[in-house]
Each structure stands twice: as C-alpha cells, then as structure tokens.
C-alpha cells in the first residue's frame, strides 16, 4: 500500500513538472535545460517556510528562513520562489542568447548552482540538506491517521495536477497560446509581426518556474527532506524525455510521458532496487539511464512527434455571404480592385492624404551595415513615397535583403538613420516597428510550419484581447469577439487569394508558391502601412505572380505603401514605379524601368543578359 501511495504522489508531482516543461519547451520553444533548479528552489523554500527556526532544533542543520508557516503558505512560497528565480534568466534567454546557446547557458547555470549549494555549507547546509520538514495538514484540527493522511495527500496532489493542466490548457488554447507556438516555430518572424519576444519568453519562464517550484514544494512536503544531490541536472533530462516521448506541444502527451518515464522508469526501478537488496545497488539505475537514452534516440528518429502528437486546431471558416452586392470575384487576386477591404489600419487618414501618393513615409539616410569589415550596405539614402509600389532590384549579393532587414528592425545598422512618418525609428526593435505599421516578409519561406494556414494569419492579427497572458487567463468569453472578427477578416483574405480550401492545412505542408502566399496574407493581416516584400514572387507560377501584382497595385490604390525586392524584371516593369537599383551594397540608380535601361552603369551591373 505504501508503495502504491508513493508511486501516485511521485506520479502526480512528475505530471505537474512535465506540464510546466511542456509549456516552456513544447508550446513556446524555450529549451530550459535548467528546469530542475526551479524545482529545487521551490522545494527548499517550501521546507524553510514550514520548518521552525534552525535554532529551535539545536542548530544541527542550517537553513534560511524557518518561519514555521501553516499550509498552504509553504506551497505558495515555493511557486513564488520558482517564478522569481526565473526573472534573472530572462536576460539570458530573452536578450543575450537564443536557441541552442540559451539551452546550454541554462544547463551550465544549473550545474554551477548545484555545485554552489552542495559545497557552500554556511548558506544551505551543504550536501546534508534539510530534514524533518513538517508535513502539511498534520497539525491542529487536521491531525489524521497515517494511512488516511497519505490518501488525503494523494487526492490533494492529483487535484492540484488536474488544476495545473486545466490552467495551462486555458493558456495554450487562447490567441496568446497561438502566439507562443508561432514564436516556437520561427521567433524572428514572430518578432517582425509585432510580438515582443522578451516579454513572451519572460512570461513563459516565470510561469514554468512557478509550476516547477510548486512541484518541488509538494514533493518535499511528502518526503520531508531536501538534499541538493537529488536535484541534479540529469533529472531535467528525464523530464525532457517524458515531454518528447509523450508528445511535445500536447499537455496530455506530457501527462502520458510523466507516467511512462519518471514513474515507469525511475520510480518503479527505484522501488525494485530498494525491495531487493541482493541486486547490485548501481545496476538498475544504470540500466534505467541506458533505457531512457535509447528511448529518446528512438523517438527523435522514428516518431519525433511523440506518442500523442500536438493536435491540429481546426477553425471553422465562415460561409461567404451569398449575393452580396459588389463582392469581388473569388480566386487569387482576380482583379486590381481585389486589394480593397484587406486593410483597416488608418484608412481615414489615408483617404485624407489621398491614394495618389504624396508625402514621404519612409526614408533611409546614409544607411550602412558591415559584417566584420564587409560592407553589405554602404551609405544608402532614398525616400519611399506614400501609396506607391516601389521596386528594389540588384544582382545577388547587392545588399537588398540586408537593407530590408535594417528597415524592418530585424537587423541593426552600423551607421545611418531611418525615418518613418517623420520619426526616427533607427533604435526601435522590430516588434515596435511592426506595431507602428512597418511589416516585412522574408527571402526564404518563413511560414509557421506547425500552425495551420488560418492560424498563420490569425497570429498576425493586432488588437486581439486574448493575445496576452492576462487575456488568456480571463478566458474565451473575454476575447471571443475579437477572435471572431479576426477569423472573418482572415477568411476574406484567404478567399481573395484562393486558399480558403486550405485554411486548416498545416502551412508547412503546402507547396513553395502557396507558402509565399501565406506569408503575404499573414503580412496583410498585420494591417501594415508599409509592407516590405522580399522576393514574394519566388516559386510562384507566372500567371499567379501577375495576379498577385494586380492585388498589390490595388492595395497601393487603397493607400498601402510597398517596397518589393524582386528578380523578375517583367514584374518590376509591369507593376513597380519607381524602381531602386542596388549594386555592391550601394544605391546605384532610381527611376522607372524604362529610364533605368538607358543608364549604362545599371545595364553593366544588372540588366545585361
């Protein structure tokens, strides 16, 4: 009976921990190899808050705190400790390092902190740790028999694990959760669509840290001891194995993984070893690590999506309004006026300014970017006028994509100034420029592969009240109206580009040309004032490319400003006026294609052949 109770409690604790890691790694793409230190911190704080002063027991053990607080204060303190400990790590993950580098940084930090706690006795009692932690619900009027108490503890921990699951499901199934998944798939693109990566990663680390601390607090309340040796970085690998095997991005998969790996491999074998002293003490633990390692390799190779893959989120596409007067024909950019109705930001202001162009909206003054002495962009100065479709051409390596990255804030210039609507935005990050209406696409396919086409578009919709942690916690009733409006607008864009039938297909499964269309549609969902397109016609059928060009012209008539990089000169000739020519990082010429063909330096640099 005791073994069963122990397995149930350890299983529930592992489920809570795996859910927190699943939210960080599976949903948001933050590879937190230091996850165990948040558990350890929560466990220590829970112990120190539950224990009396260290002088009350003869001083045989040293610990910080000793407040002797009643239940549930130690568990609340454990969650707060995990959350607060996460804050310093946001500077590592959010600002300095990303991806694999951040993961290694977190792993090294976990190892260093474990060594510090183990070797520096005056602070945390060294390797001896803390013992005789008071059990919750066993004082005052809550005194229970040993067996009854254990079953009450089991029930309480299972209820707590279910509550954590429901809370995380509420977060993940909201527009905020969709943004986290978009960041996971491609953080640079999410940044260019107005998503504050530092804020998102901070929220994920703090939430995951709080859940990890809570799980540690529950565990130490049950076993009544805390030792730093039990919280080594290797335990994080076990939790990662559980999330990967169960199904990254699926919280139900995290629950299944917690049952299969930490409970099935760690705890069961540990109980077998303890119950059979004739076995060599290190045999089963060693075989356990071999089995876990083989499972990780096999699943990453043969079934990387795990036992329970992340489910596809299907969104119903509203039926078209039949017989609506003035409804433009369906299909990809069926005519030049198909661009109408796709934009909503500042339409009244555009109408006042007039759609024929006029004032300058975007300026680059002496813009330069060097990479280790190599000048990718050198002293470029030009002006983009409002409501125009401006082309940007040049041979390979001319610096066109780098220039777009500088304008959008994806990259920082080495020198020069960028003016947008007369304001200096040179120092602004990409997400702030996107929120101001300066949005870009990328040279290489940059769809969110594990999101559907509809989700790709919805991820760019601004102003959704559910696209924040607060809005996600508030629930579906709070953001349902904004989501419905965004779906209706995304559906309209999908129909105009002829991809409404593919709305619930994964964007990563589309053809190259279709993925390009998804990028353009997603950029339009962001309601831009200036759209920076990097080779949008690449991989697109020529007929479709011209239809897209018609749509872009229609958008400019409505008031949108477009700067487009393109190698297809026929597209430039037909749709773009003016056209800017770059060569070797510098601006070579500017004018209509007819004018550029008459300039010798342009012909020699680009147009010959």
CSV table of N, CA and C in Angstrom, one decimal, residues 292-417:
chain,number,residue,atom,x,y,z
A,292,UNK,N,16.4,5.1,-20.9
A,292,UNK,CA,15.9,6.4,-21.2
A,292,UNK,C,16.6,7.0,-22.4
A,293,UNK,N,18.0,6.9,-22.5
A,293,UNK,CA,18.7,7.4,-23.6
A,293,UNK,C,18.3,6.8,-24.9
A,294,UNK,N,18.1,5.4,-24.9
A,294,UNK,CA,17.6,4.7,-26.1
A,294,UNK,C,16.2,5.2,-26.5
A,295,UNK,N,15.4,5.4,-25.6
A,295,UNK,CA,14.0,5.9,-25.9
A,295,UNK,C,14.0,7.2,-26.5
A,296,UNK,N,14.9,8.2,-26.0
A,296,UNK,CA,14.9,9.5,-26.6
A,296,UNK,C,15.4,9.4,-28.0
A,297,UNK,N,16.5,8.6,-28.3
A,297,UNK,CA,17.0,8.5,-29.6
A,297,UNK,C,16.0,7.9,-30.6
A,298,UNK,N,15.4,6.8,-30.1
A,298,UNK,CA,14.4,6.1,-31.0
A,298,UNK,C,13.2,7.0,-31.3
A,299,UNK,N,12.7,7.7,-30.4
A,299,UNK,CA,11.6,8.6,-30.6
A,299,UNK,C,12.0,9.8,-31.5
A,300,UNK,N,13.1,10.4,-31.3
A,300,UNK,CA,13.6,11.5,-32.1
A,300,UNK,C,13.8,11.0,-33.5
A,301,UNK,N,14.2,9.8,-33.7
A,301,UNK,CA,14.5,9.3,-35.1
A,301,UNK,C,13.2,8.8,-35.8
A,302,UNK,N,12.4,8.0,-35.1
A,302,UNK,CA,11.2,7.4,-35.8
A,302,UNK,C,9.9,8.0,-35.5
A,303,UNK,N,9.8,8.7,-34.4
A,303,UNK,CA,8.5,9.4,-34.1
A,303,UNK,C,8.7,10.6,-33.3
A,304,UNK,N,9.3,11.7,-33.9
A,304,UNK,CA,9.6,12.9,-33.2
A,304,UNK,C,8.4,13.6,-32.6
A,305,UNK,N,7.2,13.3,-33.2
A,305,UNK,CA,6.0,14.0,-32.6
A,305,UNK,C,5.5,13.4,-31.3
A,306,UNK,N,6.1,12.2,-30.9
A,306,UNK,CA,5.7,11.6,-29.7
A,306,UNK,C,4.5,10.7,-29.8
A,307,UNK,N,4.2,10.0,-28.7
A,307,UNK,CA,3.0,9.1,-28.7
A,307,UNK,C,1.7,9.9,-29.0
A,308,UNK,N,1.5,11.0,-28.3
A,308,UNK,CA,0.4,11.8,-28.6
A,308,UNK,C,0.8,13.1,-29.2
A,309,UNK,N,0.8,13.2,-30.5
A,309,UNK,CA,1.3,14.4,-31.2
A,309,UNK,C,0.4,15.7,-30.9
A,310,UNK,N,1.0,16.8,-31.1
A,310,UNK,CA,0.3,18.1,-30.9
A,310,UNK,C,-0.9,18.0,-31.9
A,311,UNK,N,-2.1,18.3,-31.4
A,311,UNK,CA,-3.3,18.2,-32.2
A,311,UNK,C,-3.4,19.4,-33.1
A,312,UNK,N,-4.0,19.1,-34.2
A,312,UNK,CA,-4.3,20.2,-35.2
A,312,UNK,C,-5.5,21.0,-34.7
A,313,UNK,N,-5.4,22.3,-34.6
A,313,UNK,CA,-6.5,23.1,-34.2
A,313,UNK,C,-7.3,23.6,-35.3
A,314,UNK,N,-8.5,23.0,-35.5
A,314,UNK,CA,-9.3,23.3,-36.7
A,314,UNK,C,-10.2,24.5,-36.4
A,315,UNK,N,-10.3,25.4,-37.3
A,315,UNK,CA,-11.1,26.6,-37.1
A,315,UNK,C,-12.1,26.7,-38.2
A,316,UNK,N,-13.4,26.8,-37.9
A,316,UNK,CA,-14.4,26.8,-38.9
A,316,UNK,C,-14.3,28.1,-39.7
A,317,UNK,N,-14.4,27.9,-41.1
A,317,UNK,CA,-14.3,29.0,-42.0
A,317,UNK,C,-15.7,29.5,-42.3
A,318,UNK,N,-16.0,30.8,-42.0
A,318,UNK,CA,-17.4,31.2,-42.2
A,318,UNK,C,-17.8,31.1,-43.7
A,319,UNK,N,-19.0,30.8,-43.9
A,319,UNK,CA,-19.5,30.7,-45.3
A,319,UNK,C,-19.6,32.1,-45.9
A,320,UNK,N,-19.3,32.2,-47.2
A,320,UNK,CA,-19.4,33.5,-47.9
A,320,UNK,C,-20.8,34.0,-47.9
A,321,UNK,N,-20.9,35.3,-47.9
A,321,UNK,CA,-22.3,36.0,-47.9
A,321,UNK,C,-22.7,35.9,-49.4
A,322,UNK,N,-23.8,35.1,-49.6
A,322,UNK,CA,-24.3,34.9,-51.0
A,322,UNK,C,-25.0,36.2,-51.5
A,323,UNK,N,-24.7,36.5,-52.7
A,323,UNK,CA,-25.4,37.6,-53.4
A,323,UNK,C,-25.0,39.0,-52.9
A,324,UNK,N,-23.9,39.1,-52.2
A,324,UNK,CA,-23.6,40.4,-51.7
A,324,UNK,C,-23.2,41.4,-52.8
A,325,UNK,N,-23.8,42.5,-52.9
A,325,UNK,CA,-23.6,43.4,-54.0
A,325,UNK,C,-22.1,44.0,-53.9
A,326,UNK,N,-21.4,43.9,-55.0
A,326,UNK,CA,-20.1,44.5,-55.1
A,326,UNK,C,-19.1,43.5,-54.6
A,327,UNK,N,-19.5,42.2,-54.4
A,327,UNK,CA,-18.5,41.2,-53.9
A,327,UNK,C,-17.5,40.9,-55.0
A,328,UNK,N,-16.2,41.1,-54.8
A,328,UNK,CA,-15.2,40.8,-55.8
A,328,UNK,C,-15.1,39.3,-56.1
A,329,UNK,N,-14.7,39.0,-57.3
A,329,UNK,CA,-14.7,37.6,-57.6
A,329,UNK,C,-13.7,36.8,-56.8
A,330,UNK,N,-14.0,35.5,-56.6
A,330,UNK,CA,-13.0,34.7,-55.8
A,330,UNK,C,-11.8,34.4,-56.6
A,331,UNK,N,-10.8,33.8,-56.0
A,331,UNK,CA,-9.6,33.4,-56.7
A,331,UNK,C,-8.5,34.3,-56.4
A,332,UNK,N,-7.3,33.9,-56.7
A,332,UNK,CA,-6.1,34.6,-56.3
A,332,UNK,C,-6.0,35.9,-57.0
A,333,UNK,N,-6.3,37.0,-56.4
A,333,UNK,CA,-6.1,38.3,-56.9
A,333,UNK,C,-6.8,38.5,-58.3
A,334,UNK,N,-8.1,38.2,-58.3
A,334,UNK,CA,-8.8,38.2,-59.6
A,334,UNK,C,-8.8,39.5,-60.4
A,335,UNK,N,-8.6,40.6,-59.7
A,335,UNK,CA,-8.5,41.9,-60.4
A,335,UNK,C,-7.8,42.9,-59.6
A,336,UNK,N,-7.5,44.0,-60.1
A,336,UNK,CA,-6.8,45.0,-59.4
A,336,UNK,C,-7.5,45.5,-58.2
A,337,UNK,N,-8.8,45.5,-58.2
A,337,UNK,CA,-9.5,46.0,-57.1
A,337,UNK,C,-9.7,45.0,-56.0
A,338,UNK,N,-9.1,43.8,-56.1
A,338,UNK,CA,-9.1,42.8,-55.1
A,338,UNK,C,-8.4,43.2,-53.8
A,339,UNK,N,-7.6,44.2,-53.9
A,339,UNK,CA,-6.9,44.7,-52.7
A,339,UNK,C,-7.8,45.4,-51.7
A,340,UNK,N,-8.9,45.9,-52.2
A,340,UNK,CA,-9.8,46.7,-51.4
A,340,UNK,C,-10.4,45.9,-50.3
A,341,UNK,N,-10.4,46.5,-49.1
A,341,UNK,CA,-11.0,45.8,-47.9
A,341,UNK,C,-10.0,45.0,-47.2
A,342,UNK,N,-8.8,44.8,-47.6
A,342,UNK,CA,-7.8,44.0,-46.9
A,342,UNK,C,-7.2,44.7,-45.8
A,343,UNK,N,-7.2,46.0,-45.8
A,343,UNK,CA,-6.5,46.8,-44.8
A,343,UNK,C,-7.5,47.6,-43.9
A,344,UNK,N,-7.2,47.8,-42.7
A,344,UNK,CA,-8.1,48.5,-41.8
A,344,UNK,C,-7.3,49.6,-41.0
A,345,UNK,N,-6.0,49.5,-40.9
A,345,UNK,CA,-5.3,50.5,-40.1
A,345,UNK,C,-5.3,51.8,-40.8
A,346,UNK,N,-5.7,52.9,-40.2
A,346,UNK,CA,-5.6,54.2,-40.6
A,346,UNK,C,-6.2,54.5,-42.0
A,347,UNK,N,-7.4,53.9,-42.3
A,347,UNK,CA,-8.0,54.1,-43.6
A,347,UNK,C,-8.5,55.5,-43.7
A,348,UNK,N,-9.0,56.1,-42.7
A,348,UNK,CA,-9.5,57.5,-42.8
A,348,UNK,C,-8.3,58.5,-43.1
A,349,UNK,N,-7.2,58.2,-42.4
A,349,UNK,CA,-6.0,59.0,-42.6
A,349,UNK,C,-5.5,58.9,-44.0
A,350,UNK,N,-5.6,57.7,-44.6
A,350,UNK,CA,-5.1,57.5,-45.9
A,350,UNK,C,-6.0,58.2,-46.9
A,351,UNK,N,-7.3,58.2,-46.6
A,351,UNK,CA,-8.2,58.9,-47.5
A,351,UNK,C,-8.0,60.4,-47.5
A,352,UNK,N,-7.6,60.9,-46.4
A,352,UNK,CA,-7.3,62.3,-46.3
A,352,UNK,C,-6.1,62.7,-47.1
A,353,UNK,N,-5.1,61.8,-47.0
A,353,UNK,CA,-3.8,62.0,-47.7
A,353,UNK,C,-3.9,61.8,-49.2
A,354,UNK,N,-4.9,61.0,-49.6
A,354,UNK,CA,-5.1,60.7,-51.0
A,354,UNK,C,-4.3,59.5,-51.4
A,355,UNK,N,-4.8,58.7,-52.3
A,355,UNK,CA,-4.2,57.4,-52.7
A,355,UNK,C,-3.2,57.6,-53.8
A,356,UNK,N,-3.0,58.8,-54.3
A,356,UNK,CA,-2.1,59.0,-55.5
A,356,UNK,C,-0.7,59.2,-55.0
A,357,UNK,N,-0.4,59.0,-53.8
A,357,UNK,CA,0.9,59.2,-53.3
A,357,UNK,C,1.0,60.7,-52.9
A,358,UNK,N,2.2,61.1,-52.3
A,358,UNK,CA,2.3,62.4,-51.9
A,358,UNK,C,3.4,62.6,-51.0
A,359,UNK,N,3.2,62.6,-49.7
A,359,UNK,CA,4.2,62.8,-48.7
A,359,UNK,C,5.1,61.6,-48.6
A,360,UNK,N,6.3,61.8,-48.0
A,360,UNK,CA,7.3,60.7,-47.8
A,360,UNK,C,6.9,60.0,-46.5
A,361,UNK,N,6.9,58.7,-46.6
A,361,UNK,CA,6.5,57.9,-45.4
A,361,UNK,C,7.7,57.1,-44.9
A,362,UNK,N,8.7,56.8,-45.7
A,362,UNK,CA,9.9,56.0,-45.2
A,362,UNK,C,11.1,56.6,-45.9
A,363,UNK,N,12.1,56.9,-45.0
A,363,UNK,CA,13.4,57.4,-45.6
A,363,UNK,C,14.6,56.7,-44.9
A,364,UNK,N,15.6,56.5,-45.7
A,364,UNK,CA,16.9,55.9,-45.3
A,364,UNK,C,17.9,57.0,-45.6
A,365,UNK,N,18.7,57.3,-44.6
A,365,UNK,CA,19.7,58.4,-44.7
A,365,UNK,C,21.1,57.8,-44.3
A,366,UNK,N,21.9,57.7,-45.3
A,366,UNK,CA,23.3,57.2,-45.0
A,366,UNK,C,23.3,55.8,-44.3
A,367,UNK,N,22.5,54.9,-44.7
A,367,UNK,CA,22.3,53.7,-44.0
A,367,UNK,C,23.4,52.7,-44.4
A,368,UNK,N,24.1,52.1,-43.4
A,368,UNK,CA,25.2,51.2,-43.6
A,368,UNK,C,25.1,50.0,-42.7
A,369,UNK,N,25.7,48.9,-43.2
A,369,UNK,CA,25.8,47.7,-42.3
A,369,UNK,C,27.0,46.9,-42.8
A,370,UNK,N,27.9,46.7,-41.8
A,370,UNK,CA,29.1,45.9,-42.1
A,370,UNK,C,29.1,44.7,-41.2
A,371,UNK,N,29.7,43.6,-41.8
A,371,UNK,CA,29.8,42.4,-41.0
A,371,UNK,C,31.3,42.0,-41.0
A,372,UNK,N,32.0,42.4,-40.0
A,372,UNK,CA,33.4,42.1,-39.9
A,372,UNK,C,34.2,42.8,-40.9
A,373,UNK,N,33.9,44.0,-41.3
A,373,UNK,CA,34.6,44.7,-42.3
A,373,UNK,C,34.1,44.6,-43.7
A,374,UNK,N,33.1,43.7,-43.9
A,374,UNK,CA,32.5,43.5,-45.2
A,374,UNK,C,31.2,44.4,-45.2
A,375,UNK,N,31.2,45.3,-46.2
A,375,UNK,CA,30.1,46.3,-46.3
A,375,UNK,C,28.9,45.7,-47.1
A,376,UNK,N,27.9,45.2,-46.3
A,376,UNK,CA,26.7,44.6,-47.0
A,376,UNK,C,25.8,45.8,-47.5
A,377,UNK,N,25.7,46.9,-46.8
A,377,UNK,CA,25.0,48.1,-47.2
A,377,UNK,C,25.9,49.2,-46.9
A,378,UNK,N,26.1,50.1,-47.8
A,378,UNK,CA,27.1,51.2,-47.7
A,378,UNK,C,26.5,52.5,-48.1
A,379,UNK,N,26.2,53.4,-47.1
A,379,UNK,CA,25.7,54.8,-47.3
A,379,UNK,C,24.5,54.9,-48.2
A,380,UNK,N,23.5,54.1,-48.0
A,380,UNK,CA,22.3,54.1,-48.8
A,380,UNK,C,21.4,55.2,-48.3
A,381,UNK,N,20.9,56.0,-49.3
A,381,UNK,CA,20.0,57.1,-49.0
A,381,UNK,C,18.9,57.1,-50.0
A,382,UNK,N,17.6,57.0,-49.6
A,382,UNK,CA,16.5,57.0,-50.5
A,382,UNK,C,15.2,57.4,-49.8
A,383,UNK,N,14.2,57.6,-50.5
A,383,UNK,CA,12.9,58.0,-49.9
A,383,UNK,C,11.8,57.2,-50.6
A,384,UNK,N,10.9,56.7,-49.8
A,384,UNK,CA,9.7,56.0,-50.3
A,384,UNK,C,8.5,56.9,-50.0
A,385,UNK,N,7.7,57.1,-51.1
A,385,UNK,CA,6.5,57.9,-51.0
A,385,UNK,C,5.3,57.1,-50.7
A,386,UNK,N,4.4,57.7,-50.0
A,386,UNK,CA,3.2,57.0,-49.6
A,386,UNK,C,2.3,56.5,-50.7
A,387,UNK,N,1.8,55.3,-50.6
A,387,UNK,CA,0.8,54.7,-51.5
A,387,UNK,C,1.5,54.5,-52.9
A,388,UNK,N,2.8,54.1,-52.9
A,388,UNK,CA,3.4,53.7,-54.1
A,388,UNK,C,3.9,52.3,-54.0
A,389,UNK,N,4.1,51.6,-55.1
A,389,UNK,CA,4.7,50.3,-55.2
A,389,UNK,C,6.1,50.4,-55.7
A,390,UNK,N,7.1,50.5,-54.9
A,390,UNK,CA,8.5,50.7,-55.2
A,390,UNK,C,9.2,49.4,-55.3
A,391,UNK,N,9.9,49.2,-56.4
A,391,UNK,CA,10.7,48.0,-56.6
A,391,UNK,C,12.2,48.2,-56.2
A,392,UNK,N,12.8,47.1,-55.8
A,392,UNK,CA,14.2,47.1,-55.4
A,392,UNK,C,14.9,46.0,-56.1
A,393,UNK,N,15.8,46.3,-57.0
A,393,UNK,CA,16.5,45.2,-57.7
A,393,UNK,C,18.0,45.4,-57.6
A,394,UNK,N,18.7,44.4,-58.0
A,394,UNK,CA,20.1,44.3,-58.0
A,394,UNK,C,20.6,42.9,-58.1
A,395,UNK,N,21.9,42.7,-58.5
A,395,UNK,CA,22.4,41.4,-58.6
A,395,UNK,C,22.5,40.7,-57.2
A,396,UNK,N,22.7,39.4,-57.2
A,396,UNK,CA,22.9,38.7,-56.0
A,396,UNK,C,24.0,39.3,-55.2
A,397,UNK,N,23.8,39.4,-53.9
A,397,UNK,CA,24.8,40.0,-53.0
A,397,UNK,C,24.9,41.5,-53.0
A,398,UNK,N,23.9,42.1,-53.6
A,398,UNK,CA,23.9,43.6,-53.7
A,398,UNK,C,23.5,44.2,-52.4
A,399,UNK,N,22.9,43.5,-51.4
A,399,UNK,CA,22.5,44.0,-50.1
A,399,UNK,C,21.0,44.3,-50.0
A,400,UNK,N,20.2,43.8,-50.9
A,400,UNK,CA,18.8,44.1,-50.9
A,400,UNK,C,18.1,43.6,-49.6
A,401,UNK,N,18.3,42.3,-49.4
A,401,UNK,CA,17.6,41.7,-48.2
A,401,UNK,C,18.2,42.3,-46.9
A,402,UNK,N,19.4,42.6,-46.9
A,402,UNK,CA,20.0,43.2,-45.7
A,402,UNK,C,19.4,44.6,-45.5
A,403,UNK,N,19.2,45.3,-46.6
A,403,UNK,CA,18.5,46.6,-46.5
A,403,UNK,C,17.1,46.5,-45.9
A,404,UNK,N,16.3,45.5,-46.4
A,404,UNK,CA,15.0,45.3,-45.8
A,404,UNK,C,15.1,45.0,-44.4
A,405,UNK,N,16.0,44.2,-44.0
A,405,UNK,CA,16.2,43.8,-42.6
A,405,UNK,C,16.5,45.0,-41.7
A,406,UNK,N,17.3,46.0,-42.2
A,406,UNK,CA,17.6,47.2,-41.5
A,406,UNK,C,16.3,48.1,-41.4
A,407,UNK,N,15.6,48.2,-42.4
A,407,UNK,CA,14.4,49.0,-42.4
A,407,UNK,C,13.3,48.4,-41.4
A,408,UNK,N,13.2,47.1,-41.4
A,408,UNK,CA,12.2,46.5,-40.5
A,408,UNK,C,12.7,46.3,-39.1
A,409,UNK,N,14.0,46.5,-38.8
A,409,UNK,CA,14.5,46.4,-37.5
A,409,UNK,C,14.9,45.0,-37.1
A,410,UNK,N,14.9,44.0,-38.1
A,410,UNK,CA,15.4,42.7,-37.8
A,410,UNK,C,16.9,42.7,-37.6
A,411,UNK,N,17.6,43.7,-38.2
A,411,UNK,CA,19.0,43.9,-38.1
A,411,UNK,C,19.2,45.3,-37.7
A,412,UNK,N,20.3,45.6,-37.1
A,412,UNK,CA,20.7,47.0,-36.6
A,412,UNK,C,21.7,47.6,-37.6
A,413,UNK,N,21.6,48.8,-38.0
A,413,UNK,CA,22.6,49.4,-38.9
A,413,UNK,C,23.8,49.8,-38.2
A,414,UNK,N,24.9,49.8,-38.9
A,414,UNK,CA,26.2,50.2,-38.3
A,414,UNK,C,26.3,51.7,-38.3
A,415,UNK,N,25.6,52.4,-39.2
A,415,UNK,CA,25.5,53.8,-39.3
A,415,UNK,C,24.3,54.2,-40.1
A,416,UNK,N,23.9,55.5,-39.9
A,416,UNK,CA,22.7,56.0,-40.7
A,416,UNK,C,21.5,56.1,-39.9
A,417,UNK,N,20.4,56.6,-40.5
A,417,UNK,CA,19.2,57.0,-39.9
A,417,UNK,C,18.0,56.4,-40.7
